[in-house]
Each structure stands twice: as C-alpha cells, then as structure tokens.
C-alpha cells in the first residue's frame, strides 16, 4: 500500500491509549525473544544444579529441539504484528473519517 503524507495529525485519547498498548506489545515481544534465547542456553550450560560438565553440555546441545525452538523464535514477530494489526483495525473502525482514520489504515496495512 502506498501511504501519503498525513498532515495535521493529532490523536484523541483512544488513539493515545492504542499507541501505548502497541508499544507495550512490542516491548513484550522483544523481552520474550530474549527470554526464549536465554532460557535454552541457560538450560544447556547451567541446568538446575550449577554449571554442567562438557559431556553434559554436548548431550544437551544434541538433545535440544532446535527446529521447534527456531520456529517459536520466528513466530514472535508475527504474533506482535498480528496484535498491532488488531489494535489498528479497532482504531480504524472507531475513527470513520479524517487523518486519524488515514493513520490507522496505514498502520493496519503497512506502507511501501
């Protein structure tokens, strides 16, 4: 979608709350990605009882479900995008005309 410049944009209370919610979702997605990466590495190298011996680390690396883990890591940005689109669609339907309507349509559909 080609997006035009939006001039004179001011946000009402509903839009400000939606923007705050989008920021929280993006921050949560970032934290989730870090947590998922850290938890696997911690489990492989440390475990529940302290640092593991090299043979145990090698076993942990070989036994980890890397394919499922990579799929889960890749799904986080998609989940964030879906949430943002849902919020944008809700705001798009609340603002039936004007510049806020244009803004939320651009957020919902993306711009080239």
PDB file of N, CA and C in Angstrom:
ATOM      1  N   UNK A   1       0.845  -1.171   0.000  1.00  0.00           N
ATOM      2  CA  UNK A   1       0.000   0.000   0.000  1.00  0.00           C
ATOM      3  C   UNK A   1       0.895   1.241   0.000  1.00  0.00           C
ATOM      4  N   UNK A   2       0.560   2.179  -0.842  1.00  0.00           N
ATOM      5  CA  UNK A   2       1.273   3.451  -0.888  1.00  0.00           C
ATOM      6  C   UNK A   2       0.636   4.394   0.128  1.00  0.00           C
ATOM      7  N   UNK A   3       1.424   4.976   1.002  1.00  0.00           N
ATOM      8  CA  UNK A   3       0.895   5.878   2.024  1.00  0.00           C
ATOM      9  C   UNK A   3       1.269   7.315   1.685  1.00  0.00           C
ATOM     10  N   UNK A   4       0.312   8.168   1.807  1.00  0.00           N
ATOM     11  CA  UNK A   4       0.565   9.581   1.576  1.00  0.00           C
ATOM     12  C   UNK A   4       0.954  10.253   2.891  1.00  0.00           C
ATOM     13  N   UNK A   5       1.474  11.463   2.774  1.00  0.00           N
ATOM     14  CA  UNK A   5       1.789  12.235   3.973  1.00  0.00           C
ATOM     15  C   UNK A   5       0.495  12.577   4.693  1.00  0.00           C
ATOM     16  N   UNK A   6       0.531  12.468   6.002  1.00  0.00           N
ATOM     17  CA  UNK A   6      -0.631  12.818   6.813  1.00  0.00           C
ATOM     18  C   UNK A   6      -0.284  14.087   7.559  1.00  0.00           C
ATOM     19  N   UNK A   7      -0.965  15.153   7.237  1.00  0.00           N
ATOM     20  CA  UNK A   7      -0.683  16.460   7.846  1.00  0.00           C
ATOM     21  C   UNK A   7      -1.770  16.800   8.859  1.00  0.00           C
ATOM     22  N   UNK A   8      -1.369  17.491   9.896  1.00  0.00           N
ATOM     23  CA  UNK A   8      -2.324  17.933  10.903  1.00  0.00           C
ATOM     24  C   UNK A   8      -2.842  16.821  11.790  1.00  0.00           C
ATOM     25  N   UNK A   9      -2.039  15.824  11.996  1.00  0.00           N
ATOM     26  CA  UNK A   9      -2.470  14.668  12.787  1.00  0.00           C
ATOM     27  C   UNK A   9      -2.356  14.965  14.268  1.00  0.00           C
ATOM     28  N   UNK A  10      -3.450  14.847  14.954  1.00  0.00           N
ATOM     29  CA  UNK A  10      -3.485  14.879  16.411  1.00  0.00           C
ATOM     30  C   UNK A  10      -4.278  13.661  16.860  1.00  0.00           C
ATOM     31  N   UNK A  11      -3.907  13.129  18.005  1.00  0.00           N
ATOM     32  CA  UNK A  11      -4.530  11.903  18.485  1.00  0.00           C
ATOM     33  C   UNK A  11      -5.501  12.197  19.620  1.00  0.00           C
ATOM     34  N   UNK A  12      -6.641  11.509  19.578  1.00  0.00           N
ATOM     35  CA  UNK A  12      -7.564  11.582  20.702  1.00  0.00           C
ATOM     36  C   UNK A  12      -7.120  10.580  21.770  1.00  0.00           C
ATOM     37  N   UNK A  13      -7.858  10.548  22.862  1.00  0.00           N
ATOM     38  CA  UNK A  13      -7.492   9.684  23.996  1.00  0.00           C
ATOM     39  C   UNK A  13      -7.429   8.216  23.584  1.00  0.00           C
ATOM     40  N   UNK A  14      -8.376   7.787  22.763  1.00  0.00           N
ATOM     41  CA  UNK A  14      -8.422   6.395  22.322  1.00  0.00           C
ATOM     42  C   UNK A  14      -7.174   6.024  21.521  1.00  0.00           C
ATOM     43  N   UNK A  15      -6.751   6.892  20.630  1.00  0.00           N
ATOM     44  CA  UNK A  15      -5.552   6.632  19.821  1.00  0.00           C
ATOM     45  C   UNK A  15      -4.294   6.626  20.675  1.00  0.00           C
ATOM     46  N   UNK A  16      -4.203   7.540  21.619  1.00  0.00           N
ATOM     47  CA  UNK A  16      -3.033   7.580  22.503  1.00  0.00           C
ATOM     48  C   UNK A  16      -2.941   6.282  23.301  1.00  0.00           C
ATOM     49  N   UNK A  17      -4.080   5.821  23.811  1.00  0.00           N
ATOM     50  CA  UNK A  17      -4.093   4.560  24.561  1.00  0.00           C
ATOM     51  C   UNK A  17      -3.689   3.391  23.661  1.00  0.00           C
ATOM     52  N   UNK A  18      -4.140   3.395  22.407  1.00  0.00           N
ATOM     53  CA  UNK A  18      -3.797   2.326  21.469  1.00  0.00           C
ATOM     54  C   UNK A  18      -2.301   2.343  21.150  1.00  0.00           C
ATOM     55  N   UNK A  19      -1.737   3.528  20.975  1.00  0.00           N
ATOM     56  CA  UNK A  19      -0.302   3.643  20.707  1.00  0.00           C
ATOM     57  C   UNK A  19       0.501   3.129  21.903  1.00  0.00           C
ATOM     58  N   UNK A  20       0.064   3.455  23.106  1.00  0.00           N
ATOM     59  CA  UNK A  20       0.732   2.935  24.308  1.00  0.00           C
ATOM     60  C   UNK A  20       0.646   1.409  24.366  1.00  0.00           C
ATOM     61  N   UNK A  21      -0.513   0.885  24.005  1.00  0.00           N
ATOM     62  CA  UNK A  21      -0.701  -0.567  24.002  1.00  0.00           C
ATOM     63  C   UNK A  21       0.212  -1.228  22.963  1.00  0.00           C
ATOM     64  N   UNK A  22       0.348  -0.611  21.798  1.00  0.00           N
ATOM     65  CA  UNK A  22       1.246  -1.141  20.762  1.00  0.00           C
ATOM     66  C   UNK A  22       2.685  -1.148  21.257  1.00  0.00           C
ATOM     67  N   UNK A  23       3.098  -0.088  21.917  1.00  0.00           N
ATOM     68  CA  UNK A  23       4.461  -0.039  22.470  1.00  0.00           C
ATOM     69  C   UNK A  23       4.680  -1.152  23.487  1.00  0.00           C
ATOM     70  N   UNK A  24       3.694  -1.390  24.345  1.00  0.00           N
ATOM     71  CA  UNK A  24       3.816  -2.464  25.340  1.00  0.00           C
ATOM     72  C   UNK A  24       3.945  -3.827  24.669  1.00  0.00           C
ATOM     73  N   UNK A  25       3.158  -4.054  23.624  1.00  0.00           N
ATOM     74  CA  UNK A  25       3.214  -5.327  22.902  1.00  0.00           C
ATOM     75  C   UNK A  25       4.575  -5.499  22.241  1.00  0.00           C
ATOM     76  N   UNK A  26       5.096  -4.448  21.638  1.00  0.00           N
ATOM     77  CA  UNK A  26       6.421  -4.530  21.007  1.00  0.00           C
ATOM     78  C   UNK A  26       7.501  -4.790  22.047  1.00  0.00           C
ATOM     79  N   UNK A  27       7.423  -4.124  23.189  1.00  0.00           N
ATOM     80  CA  UNK A  27       8.399  -4.371  24.259  1.00  0.00           C
ATOM     81  C   UNK A  27       8.292  -5.801  24.778  1.00  0.00           C
ATOM     82  N   UNK A  28       7.076  -6.281  24.953  1.00  0.00           N
ATOM     83  CA  UNK A  28       6.872  -7.654  25.409  1.00  0.00           C
ATOM     84  C   UNK A  28       7.447  -8.646  24.406  1.00  0.00           C
ATOM     85  N   UNK A  29       7.243  -8.405  23.112  1.00  0.00           N
ATOM     86  CA  UNK A  29       7.798  -9.278  22.084  1.00  0.00           C
ATOM     87  C   UNK A  29       9.308  -9.320  22.149  1.00  0.00           C
ATOM     88  N   UNK A  30       9.935  -8.168  22.356  1.00  0.00           N
ATOM     89  CA  UNK A  30      11.394  -8.115  22.475  1.00  0.00           C
ATOM     90  C   UNK A  30      11.870  -8.889  23.706  1.00  0.00           C
ATOM     91  N   UNK A  31      11.196  -8.687  24.823  1.00  0.00           N
ATOM     92  CA  UNK A  31      11.574  -9.398  26.049  1.00  0.00           C
ATOM     93  C   UNK A  31      11.366 -10.904  25.901  1.00  0.00           C
ATOM     94  N   UNK A  32      10.297 -11.301  25.232  1.00  0.00           N
ATOM     95  CA  UNK A  32      10.014 -12.718  25.038  1.00  0.00           C
ATOM     96  C   UNK A  32      11.107 -13.381  24.206  1.00  0.00           C
ATOM     97  N   UNK A  33      11.566 -12.705  23.169  1.00  0.00           N
ATOM     98  CA  UNK A  33      12.634 -13.243  22.332  1.00  0.00           C
ATOM     99  C   UNK A  33      13.913 -13.434  23.146  1.00  0.00           C
ATOM    100  N   UNK A  34      14.267 -12.452  23.945  1.00  0.00           N
ATOM    101  CA  UNK A  34      15.464 -12.559  24.779  1.00  0.00           C
ATOM    102  C   UNK A  34      15.304 -13.683  25.795  1.00  0.00           C
ATOM    103  N   UNK A  35      14.157 -13.761  26.432  1.00  0.00           N
ATOM    104  CA  UNK A  35      13.907 -14.798  27.428  1.00  0.00           C
ATOM    105  C   UNK A  35      13.976 -16.192  26.829  1.00  0.00           C
ATOM    106  N   UNK A  36      13.404 -16.357  25.641  1.00  0.00           N
ATOM    107  CA  UNK A  36      13.437 -17.677  24.999  1.00  0.00           C
ATOM    108  C   UNK A  36      14.867 -18.091  24.667  1.00  0.00           C
ATOM    109  N   UNK A  37      15.657 -17.171  24.162  1.00  0.00           N
ATOM    110  CA  UNK A  37      17.049 -17.479  23.845  1.00  0.00           C
ATOM    111  C   UNK A  37      17.871 -17.761  25.081  1.00  0.00           C
ATOM    112  N   UNK A  38      17.682 -16.958  26.096  1.00  0.00           N
ATOM    113  CA  UNK A  38      18.438 -17.106  27.337  1.00  0.00           C
ATOM    114  C   UNK A  38      18.076 -18.396  28.070  1.00  0.00           C
ATOM    115  N   UNK A  39      16.812 -18.740  28.085  1.00  0.00           N
ATOM    116  CA  UNK A  39      16.391 -19.925  28.835  1.00  0.00           C
ATOM    117  C   UNK A  39      16.972 -21.206  28.245  1.00  0.00           C
ATOM    118  N   UNK A  40      17.025 -21.308  26.929  1.00  0.00           N
ATOM    119  CA  UNK A  40      17.593 -22.507  26.308  1.00  0.00           C
ATOM    120  C   UNK A  40      19.084 -22.598  26.606  1.00  0.00           C
ATOM    121  N   UNK A  41      19.791 -21.494  26.457  1.00  0.00           N
ATOM    122  CA  UNK A  41      21.233 -21.510  26.712  1.00  0.00           C
ATOM    123  C   UNK A  41      21.535 -21.798  28.184  1.00  0.00           C
ATOM    124  N   UNK A  42      20.736 -21.238  29.062  1.00  0.00           N
ATOM    125  CA  UNK A  42      20.922 -21.494  30.488  1.00  0.00           C
ATOM    126  C   UNK A  42      20.695 -22.965  30.798  1.00  0.00           C
ATOM    127  N   UNK A  43      19.662 -23.537  30.225  1.00  0.00           N
ATOM    128  CA  UNK A  43      19.375 -24.951  30.459  1.00  0.00           C
ATOM    129  C   UNK A  43      20.500 -25.838  29.940  1.00  0.00           C
ATOM    130  N   UNK A  44      21.059 -25.510  28.797  1.00  0.00           N
ATOM    131  CA  UNK A  44      22.127 -26.331  28.221  1.00  0.00           C
ATOM    132  C   UNK A  44      23.407 -26.234  29.042  1.00  0.00           C
ATOM    133  N   UNK A  45      23.797 -25.017  29.405  1.00  0.00           N
ATOM    134  CA  UNK A  45      25.106 -24.831  30.037  1.00  0.00           C
ATOM    135  C   UNK A  45      25.080 -24.864  31.568  1.00  0.00           C
ATOM    136  N   UNK A  46      23.958 -24.525  32.164  1.00  0.00           N
ATOM    137  CA  UNK A  46      23.916 -24.447  33.625  1.00  0.00           C
ATOM    138  C   UNK A  46      23.003 -25.517  34.204  1.00  0.00           C
ATOM    139  N   UNK A  47      21.804 -25.593  33.760  1.00  0.00           N
ATOM    140  CA  UNK A  47      20.871 -26.563  34.312  1.00  0.00           C
ATOM    141  C   UNK A  47      20.390 -26.156  35.694  1.00  0.00           C
ATOM    142  N   UNK A  48      19.834 -27.104  36.398  1.00  0.00           N
ATOM    143  CA  UNK A  48      19.251 -26.816  37.718  1.00  0.00           C
ATOM    144  C   UNK A  48      20.263 -26.856  38.849  1.00  0.00           C
ATOM    145  N   UNK A  49      21.396 -27.518  38.623  1.00  0.00           N
ATOM    146  CA  UNK A  49      22.333 -27.756  39.716  1.00  0.00           C
ATOM    147  C   UNK A  49      23.696 -27.104  39.499  1.00  0.00           C
ATOM    148  N   UNK A  50      23.755 -26.051  38.743  1.00  0.00           N
ATOM    149  CA  UNK A  50      25.025 -25.372  38.511  1.00  0.00           C
ATOM    150  C   UNK A  50      25.607 -25.718  37.145  1.00  0.00           C
ATOM    151  N   UNK A  51      26.836 -25.264  36.926  1.00  0.00           N
ATOM    152  CA  UNK A  51      27.493 -25.476  35.637  1.00  0.00           C
ATOM    153  C   UNK A  51      27.606 -26.956  35.318  1.00  0.00           C
ATOM    154  N   UNK A  52      27.324 -27.270  34.068  1.00  0.00           N
ATOM    155  CA  UNK A  52      27.406 -28.663  33.637  1.00  0.00           C
ATOM    156  C   UNK A  52      28.801 -28.977  33.118  1.00  0.00           C
ATOM    157  N   UNK A  53      29.136 -30.248  33.154  1.00  0.00           N
ATOM    158  CA  UNK A  53      30.409 -30.717  32.614  1.00  0.00           C
ATOM    159  C   UNK A  53      30.308 -30.754  31.086  1.00  0.00           C
ATOM    160  N   UNK A  54      31.453 -30.695  30.391  1.00  0.00           N
ATOM    161  CA  UNK A  54      31.438 -30.637  28.924  1.00  0.00           C
ATOM    162  C   UNK A  54      30.617 -31.737  28.251  1.00  0.00           C
ATOM    163  N   UNK A  55      30.690 -32.949  28.758  1.00  0.00           N
ATOM    164  CA  UNK A  55      29.926 -34.044  28.153  1.00  0.00           C
ATOM    165  C   UNK A  55      28.420 -33.803  28.298  1.00  0.00           C
ATOM    166  N   UNK A  56      28.021 -33.289  29.446  1.00  0.00           N
ATOM    167  CA  UNK A  56      26.602 -32.980  29.660  1.00  0.00           C
ATOM    168  C   UNK A  56      26.155 -31.835  28.761  1.00  0.00           C
ATOM    169  N   UNK A  57      27.026 -30.849  28.544  1.00  0.00           N
ATOM    170  CA  UNK A  57      26.707 -29.740  27.649  1.00  0.00           C
ATOM    171  C   UNK A  57      26.526 -30.269  26.227  1.00  0.00           C
ATOM    172  N   UNK A  58      27.439 -31.107  25.776  1.00  0.00           N
ATOM    173  CA  UNK A  58      27.333 -31.687  24.434  1.00  0.00           C
ATOM    174  C   UNK A  58      26.051 -32.491  24.284  1.00  0.00           C
ATOM    175  N   UNK A  59      25.702 -33.254  25.309  1.00  0.00           N
ATOM    176  CA  UNK A  59      24.459 -34.029  25.288  1.00  0.00           C
ATOM    177  C   UNK A  59      23.254 -33.088  25.215  1.00  0.00           C
ATOM    178  N   UNK A  60      23.283 -32.023  25.998  1.00  0.00           N
ATOM    179  CA  UNK A  60      22.183 -31.058  25.989  1.00  0.00           C
ATOM    180  C   UNK A  60      22.013 -30.393  24.637  1.00  0.00           C
ATOM    181  N   UNK A  61      23.130 -30.065  23.993  1.00  0.00           N
ATOM    182  CA  UNK A  61      23.071 -29.456  22.664  1.00  0.00           C
ATOM    183  C   UNK A  61      22.478 -30.441  21.661  1.00  0.00           C
ATOM    184  N   UNK A  62      22.889 -31.682  21.743  1.00  0.00           N
ATOM    185  CA  UNK A  62      22.403 -32.672  20.775  1.00  0.00           C
ATOM    186  C   UNK A  62      20.941 -33.031  20.998  1.00  0.00           C
ATOM    187  N   UNK A  63      20.468 -32.921  22.210  1.00  0.00           N
ATOM    188  CA  UNK A  63      19.104 -33.334  22.519  1.00  0.00           C
ATOM    189  C   UNK A  63      18.071 -32.204  22.466  1.00  0.00           C
ATOM    190  N   UNK A  64      18.547 -30.988  22.310  1.00  0.00           N
ATOM    191  CA  UNK A  64      17.605 -29.871  22.278  1.00  0.00           C
ATOM    192  C   UNK A  64      16.772 -29.918  21.007  1.00  0.00           C
ATOM    193  N   UNK A  65      15.548 -29.498  21.106  1.00  0.00           N
ATOM    194  CA  UNK A  65      14.638 -29.450  19.964  1.00  0.00           C
ATOM    195  C   UNK A  65      14.860 -28.136  19.209  1.00  0.00           C
ATOM    196  N   UNK A  66      15.941 -28.074  18.438  1.00  0.00           N
ATOM    197  CA  UNK A  66      16.340 -26.830  17.775  1.00  0.00           C
ATOM    198  C   UNK A  66      15.323 -26.373  16.744  1.00  0.00           C
ATOM    199  N   UNK A  67      14.729 -27.300  16.022  1.00  0.00           N
ATOM    200  CA  UNK A  67      13.767 -26.920  14.997  1.00  0.00           C
ATOM    201  C   UNK A  67      12.541 -26.251  15.622  1.00  0.00           C
ATOM    202  N   UNK A  68      11.983 -26.851  16.654  1.00  0.00           N
ATOM    203  CA  UNK A  68      10.829 -26.269  17.333  1.00  0.00           C
ATOM    204  C   UNK A  68      11.196 -24.936  17.978  1.00  0.00           C
ATOM    205  N   UNK A  69      12.383 -24.870  18.554  1.00  0.00           N
ATOM    206  CA  UNK A  69      12.833 -23.632  19.187  1.00  0.00           C
ATOM    207  C   UNK A  69      12.947 -22.517  18.155  1.00  0.00           C
ATOM    208  N   UNK A  70      13.523 -22.826  16.979  1.00  0.00           N
ATOM    209  CA  UNK A  70      13.662 -21.790  15.952  1.00  0.00           C
ATOM    210  C   UNK A  70      12.303 -21.354  15.417  1.00  0.00           C
ATOM    211  N   UNK A  71      11.369 -22.285  15.298  1.00  0.00           N
ATOM    212  CA  UNK A  71      10.017 -21.912  14.872  1.00  0.00           C
ATOM    213  C   UNK A  71       9.353 -20.990  15.896  1.00  0.00           C
ATOM    214  N   UNK A  72       9.529 -21.301  17.155  1.00  0.00           N
ATOM    215  CA  UNK A  72       8.956 -20.458  18.207  1.00  0.00           C
ATOM    216  C   UNK A  72       9.582 -19.065  18.188  1.00  0.00           C
ATOM    217  N   UNK A  73      10.896 -19.002  18.004  1.00  0.00           N
ATOM    218  CA  UNK A  73      11.579 -17.695  17.948  1.00  0.00           C
ATOM    219  C   UNK A  73      11.096 -16.880  16.751  1.00  0.00           C
ATOM    220  N   UNK A  74      10.918 -17.549  15.609  1.00  0.00           N
ATOM    221  CA  UNK A  74      10.455 -16.843  14.413  1.00  0.00           C
ATOM    222  C   UNK A  74       9.005 -16.391  14.522  1.00  0.00           C
ATOM    223  N   UNK A  75       8.228 -17.036  15.353  1.00  0.00           N
ATOM    224  CA  UNK A  75       6.802 -16.697  15.442  1.00  0.00           C
ATOM    225  C   UNK A  75       6.545 -15.431  16.256  1.00  0.00           C
ATOM    226  N   UNK A  76       7.480 -15.032  17.098  1.00  0.00           N
ATOM    227  CA  UNK A  76       7.253 -13.866  17.958  1.00  0.00           C
ATOM    228  C   UNK A  76       6.972 -12.601  17.149  1.00  0.00           C
ATOM    229  N   UNK A  77       7.790 -12.240  16.142  1.00  0.00           N
ATOM    230  CA  UNK A  77       7.473 -11.024  15.373  1.00  0.00           C
ATOM    231  C   UNK A  77       6.112 -11.090  14.685  1.00  0.00           C
ATOM    232  N   UNK A  78       5.720 -12.268  14.204  1.00  0.00           N
ATOM    233  CA  UNK A  78       4.404 -12.412  13.570  1.00  0.00           C
ATOM    234  C   UNK A  78       3.289 -12.177  14.577  1.00  0.00           C
ATOM    235  N   UNK A  79       3.454 -12.722  15.776  1.00  0.00           N
ATOM    236  CA  UNK A  79       2.445 -12.513  16.818  1.00  0.00           C
ATOM    237  C   UNK A  79       2.321 -11.033  17.167  1.00  0.00           C
ATOM    238  N   UNK A  80       3.450 -10.355  17.249  1.00  0.00           N
ATOM    239  CA  UNK A  80       3.431  -8.918  17.536  1.00  0.00           C
ATOM    240  C   UNK A  80       2.711  -8.175  16.415  1.00  0.00           C
ATOM    241  N   UNK A  81       3.045  -8.502  15.157  1.00  0.00           N
ATOM    242  CA  UNK A  81       2.384  -7.836  14.026  1.00  0.00           C
ATOM    243  C   UNK A  81       0.876  -8.056  14.044  1.00  0.00           C
ATOM    244  N   UNK A  82       0.439  -9.278  14.326  1.00  0.00           N
ATOM    245  CA  UNK A  82      -0.999  -9.567  14.378  1.00  0.00           C
ATOM    246  C   UNK A  82      -1.686  -8.733  15.456  1.00  0.00           C
ATOM    247  N   UNK A  83      -1.043  -8.631  16.607  1.00  0.00           N
ATOM    248  CA  UNK A  83      -1.612  -7.836  17.695  1.00  0.00           C
ATOM    249  C   UNK A  83      -1.716  -6.364  17.288  1.00  0.00           C
ATOM    250  N   UNK A  84      -0.652  -5.847  16.659  1.00  0.00           N
ATOM    251  CA  UNK A  84      -0.660  -4.450  16.226  1.00  0.00           C
ATOM    252  C   UNK A  84      -1.752  -4.228  15.181  1.00  0.00           C
ATOM    253  N   UNK A  85      -1.890  -5.153  14.242  1.00  0.00           N
ATOM    254  CA  UNK A  85      -2.954  -5.029  13.230  1.00  0.00           C
ATOM    255  C   UNK A  85      -4.335  -5.038  13.869  1.00  0.00           C
ATOM    256  N   UNK A  86      -4.542  -5.877  14.865  1.00  0.00           N
ATOM    257  CA  UNK A  86      -5.836  -5.914  15.553  1.00  0.00           C
ATOM    258  C   UNK A  86      -6.149  -4.583  16.223  1.00  0.00           C
ATOM    259  N   UNK A  87      -5.160  -4.019  16.889  1.00  0.00           N
ATOM    260  CA  UNK A  87      -5.351  -2.725  17.548  1.00  0.00           C
ATOM    261  C   UNK A  87      -5.614  -1.646  16.509  1.00  0.00           C
ATOM    262  N   UNK A  88      -4.834  -1.654  15.433  1.00  0.00           N
ATOM    263  CA  UNK A  88      -5.009  -0.657  14.373  1.00  0.00           C
ATOM    264  C   UNK A  88      -6.387  -0.787  13.730  1.00  0.00           C
ATOM    265  N   UNK A  89      -6.846  -2.016  13.497  1.00  0.00           N
ATOM    266  CA  UNK A  89      -8.174  -2.212  12.909  1.00  0.00           C
ATOM    267  C   UNK A  89      -9.253  -1.671  13.833  1.00  0.00           C
ATOM    268  N   UNK A  90      -9.113  -1.932  15.105  1.00  0.00           N
ATOM    269  CA  UNK A  90     -10.078  -1.411  16.076  1.00  0.00           C
ATOM    270  C   UNK A  90     -10.127   0.117  16.022  1.00  0.00           C
ATOM    271  N   UNK A  91      -8.970   0.751  15.983  1.00  0.00           N
ATOM    272  CA  UNK A  91      -8.921   2.212  15.911  1.00  0.00           C
ATOM    273  C   UNK A  91      -9.430   2.716  14.562  1.00  0.00           C
ATOM    274  N   UNK A  92      -9.143   2.001  13.504  1.00  0.00           N
ATOM    275  CA  UNK A  92      -9.610   2.358  12.162  1.00  0.00           C
ATOM    276  C   UNK A  92     -11.135   2.388  12.121  1.00  0.00           C
ATOM    277  N   UNK A  93     -11.754   1.427  12.784  1.00  0.00           N
ATOM    278  CA  UNK A  93     -13.219   1.389  12.785  1.00  0.00           C
ATOM    279  C   UNK A  93     -13.833   2.412  13.738  1.00  0.00           C
ATOM    280  N   UNK A  94     -13.074   2.865  14.720  1.00  0.00           N
ATOM    281  CA  UNK A  94     -13.575   3.897  15.635  1.00  0.00           C
ATOM    282  C   UNK A  94     -13.487   5.289  15.021  1.00  0.00           C
ATOM    283  N   UNK A  95     -12.500   5.501  14.172  1.00  0.00           N
ATOM    284  CA  UNK A  95     -12.297   6.800  13.517  1.00  0.00           C
ATOM    285  C   UNK A  95     -12.727   6.644  12.064  1.00  0.00           C
ATOM    286  N   UNK A  96     -13.958   7.005  11.787  1.00  0.00           N
ATOM    287  CA  UNK A  96     -14.536   6.715  10.477  1.00  0.00           C
ATOM    288  C   UNK A  96     -14.116   7.696   9.385  1.00  0.00           C
ATOM    289  N   UNK A  97     -13.485   8.775   9.741  1.00  0.00           N
ATOM    290  CA  UNK A  97     -13.004   9.715   8.738  1.00  0.00           C
ATOM    291  C   UNK A  97     -11.878  10.544   9.336  1.00  0.00           C
ATOM    292  N   UNK A  98     -11.232  11.322   8.487  1.00  0.00           N
ATOM    293  CA  UNK A  98     -10.198  12.228   8.957  1.00  0.00           C
ATOM    294  C   UNK A  98      -8.812  11.608   8.963  1.00  0.00           C
ATOM    295  N   UNK A  99      -7.894  12.391   9.513  1.00  0.00           N
ATOM    296  CA  UNK A  99      -6.489  11.991   9.465  1.00  0.00           C
ATOM    297  C   UNK A  99      -6.184  10.810  10.382  1.00  0.00           C
ATOM    298  N   UNK A 100      -6.878  10.702  11.492  1.00  0.00           N
ATOM    299  CA  UNK A 100      -6.663   9.527  12.354  1.00  0.00           C
ATOM    300  C   UNK A 100      -7.087   8.259  11.631  1.00  0.00           C
ATOM    301  N   UNK A 101      -8.179   8.345  10.886  1.00  0.00           N
ATOM    302  CA  UNK A 101      -8.642   7.213  10.075  1.00  0.00           C
ATOM    303  C   UNK A 101      -7.556   6.809   9.078  1.00  0.00           C
ATOM    304  N   UNK A 102      -6.954   7.772   8.389  1.00  0.00           N
ATOM    305  CA  UNK A 102      -5.873   7.506   7.437  1.00  0.00           C
ATOM    306  C   UNK A 102      -4.659   6.895   8.138  1.00  0.00           C
ATOM    307  N   UNK A 103      -4.317   7.450   9.297  1.00  0.00           N
ATOM    308  CA  UNK A 103      -3.168   6.946  10.052  1.00  0.00           C
ATOM    309  C   UNK A 103      -3.355   5.484  10.423  1.00  0.00           C
ATOM    310  N   UNK A 104      -4.511   5.150  10.982  1.00  0.00           N
ATOM    311  CA  UNK A 104      -4.731   3.777  11.435  1.00  0.00           C
ATOM    312  C   UNK A 104      -4.834   2.813  10.261  1.00  0.00           C
ATOM    313  N   UNK A 105      -5.331   3.287   9.131  1.00  0.00           N
ATOM    314  CA  UNK A 105      -5.354   2.442   7.917  1.00  0.00           C
ATOM    315  C   UNK A 105      -3.908   2.130   7.507  1.00  0.00           C
ATOM    316  N   UNK A 106      -3.032   3.131   7.565  1.00  0.00           N
ATOM    317  CA  UNK A 106      -1.624   2.922   7.213  1.00  0.00           C
ATOM    318  C   UNK A 106      -0.952   1.963   8.199  1.00  0.00           C
ATOM    319  N   UNK A 107      -1.245   2.094   9.489  1.00  0.00           N
ATOM    320  CA  UNK A 107      -0.668   1.176  10.478  1.00  0.00           C
ATOM    321  C   UNK A 107      -1.177  -0.245  10.233  1.00  0.00           C
ATOM    322  N   UNK A 108      -2.445  -0.363   9.938  1.00  0.00           N
ATOM    323  CA  UNK A 108      -3.079  -1.667   9.739  1.00  0.00           C
ATOM    324  C   UNK A 108      -2.530  -2.364   8.486  1.00  0.00           C
ATOM    325  N   UNK A 109      -2.353  -1.625   7.407  1.00  0.00           N
ATOM    326  CA  UNK A 109      -1.973  -2.223   6.129  1.00  0.00           C
ATOM    327  C   UNK A 109      -0.482  -2.106   5.810  1.00  0.00           C
ATOM    328  N   UNK A 110       0.218  -1.236   6.502  1.00  0.00           N
ATOM    329  CA  UNK A 110       1.627  -1.009   6.203  1.00  0.00           C
ATOM    330  C   UNK A 110       1.792  -0.062   5.023  1.00  0.00           C
ATOM    331  N   UNK A 111       2.974   0.420   4.838  1.00  0.00           N
ATOM    332  CA  UNK A 111       3.289   1.350   3.749  1.00  0.00           C
ATOM    333  C   UNK A 111       4.484   0.821   2.974  1.00  0.00           C
ATOM    334  N   UNK A 112       4.533   1.174   1.712  1.00  0.00           N
ATOM    335  CA  UNK A 112       5.685   0.825   0.872  1.00  0.00           C
ATOM    336  C   UNK A 112       6.797   1.822   1.075  1.00  0.00           C
TER     337      UNK A 112
END
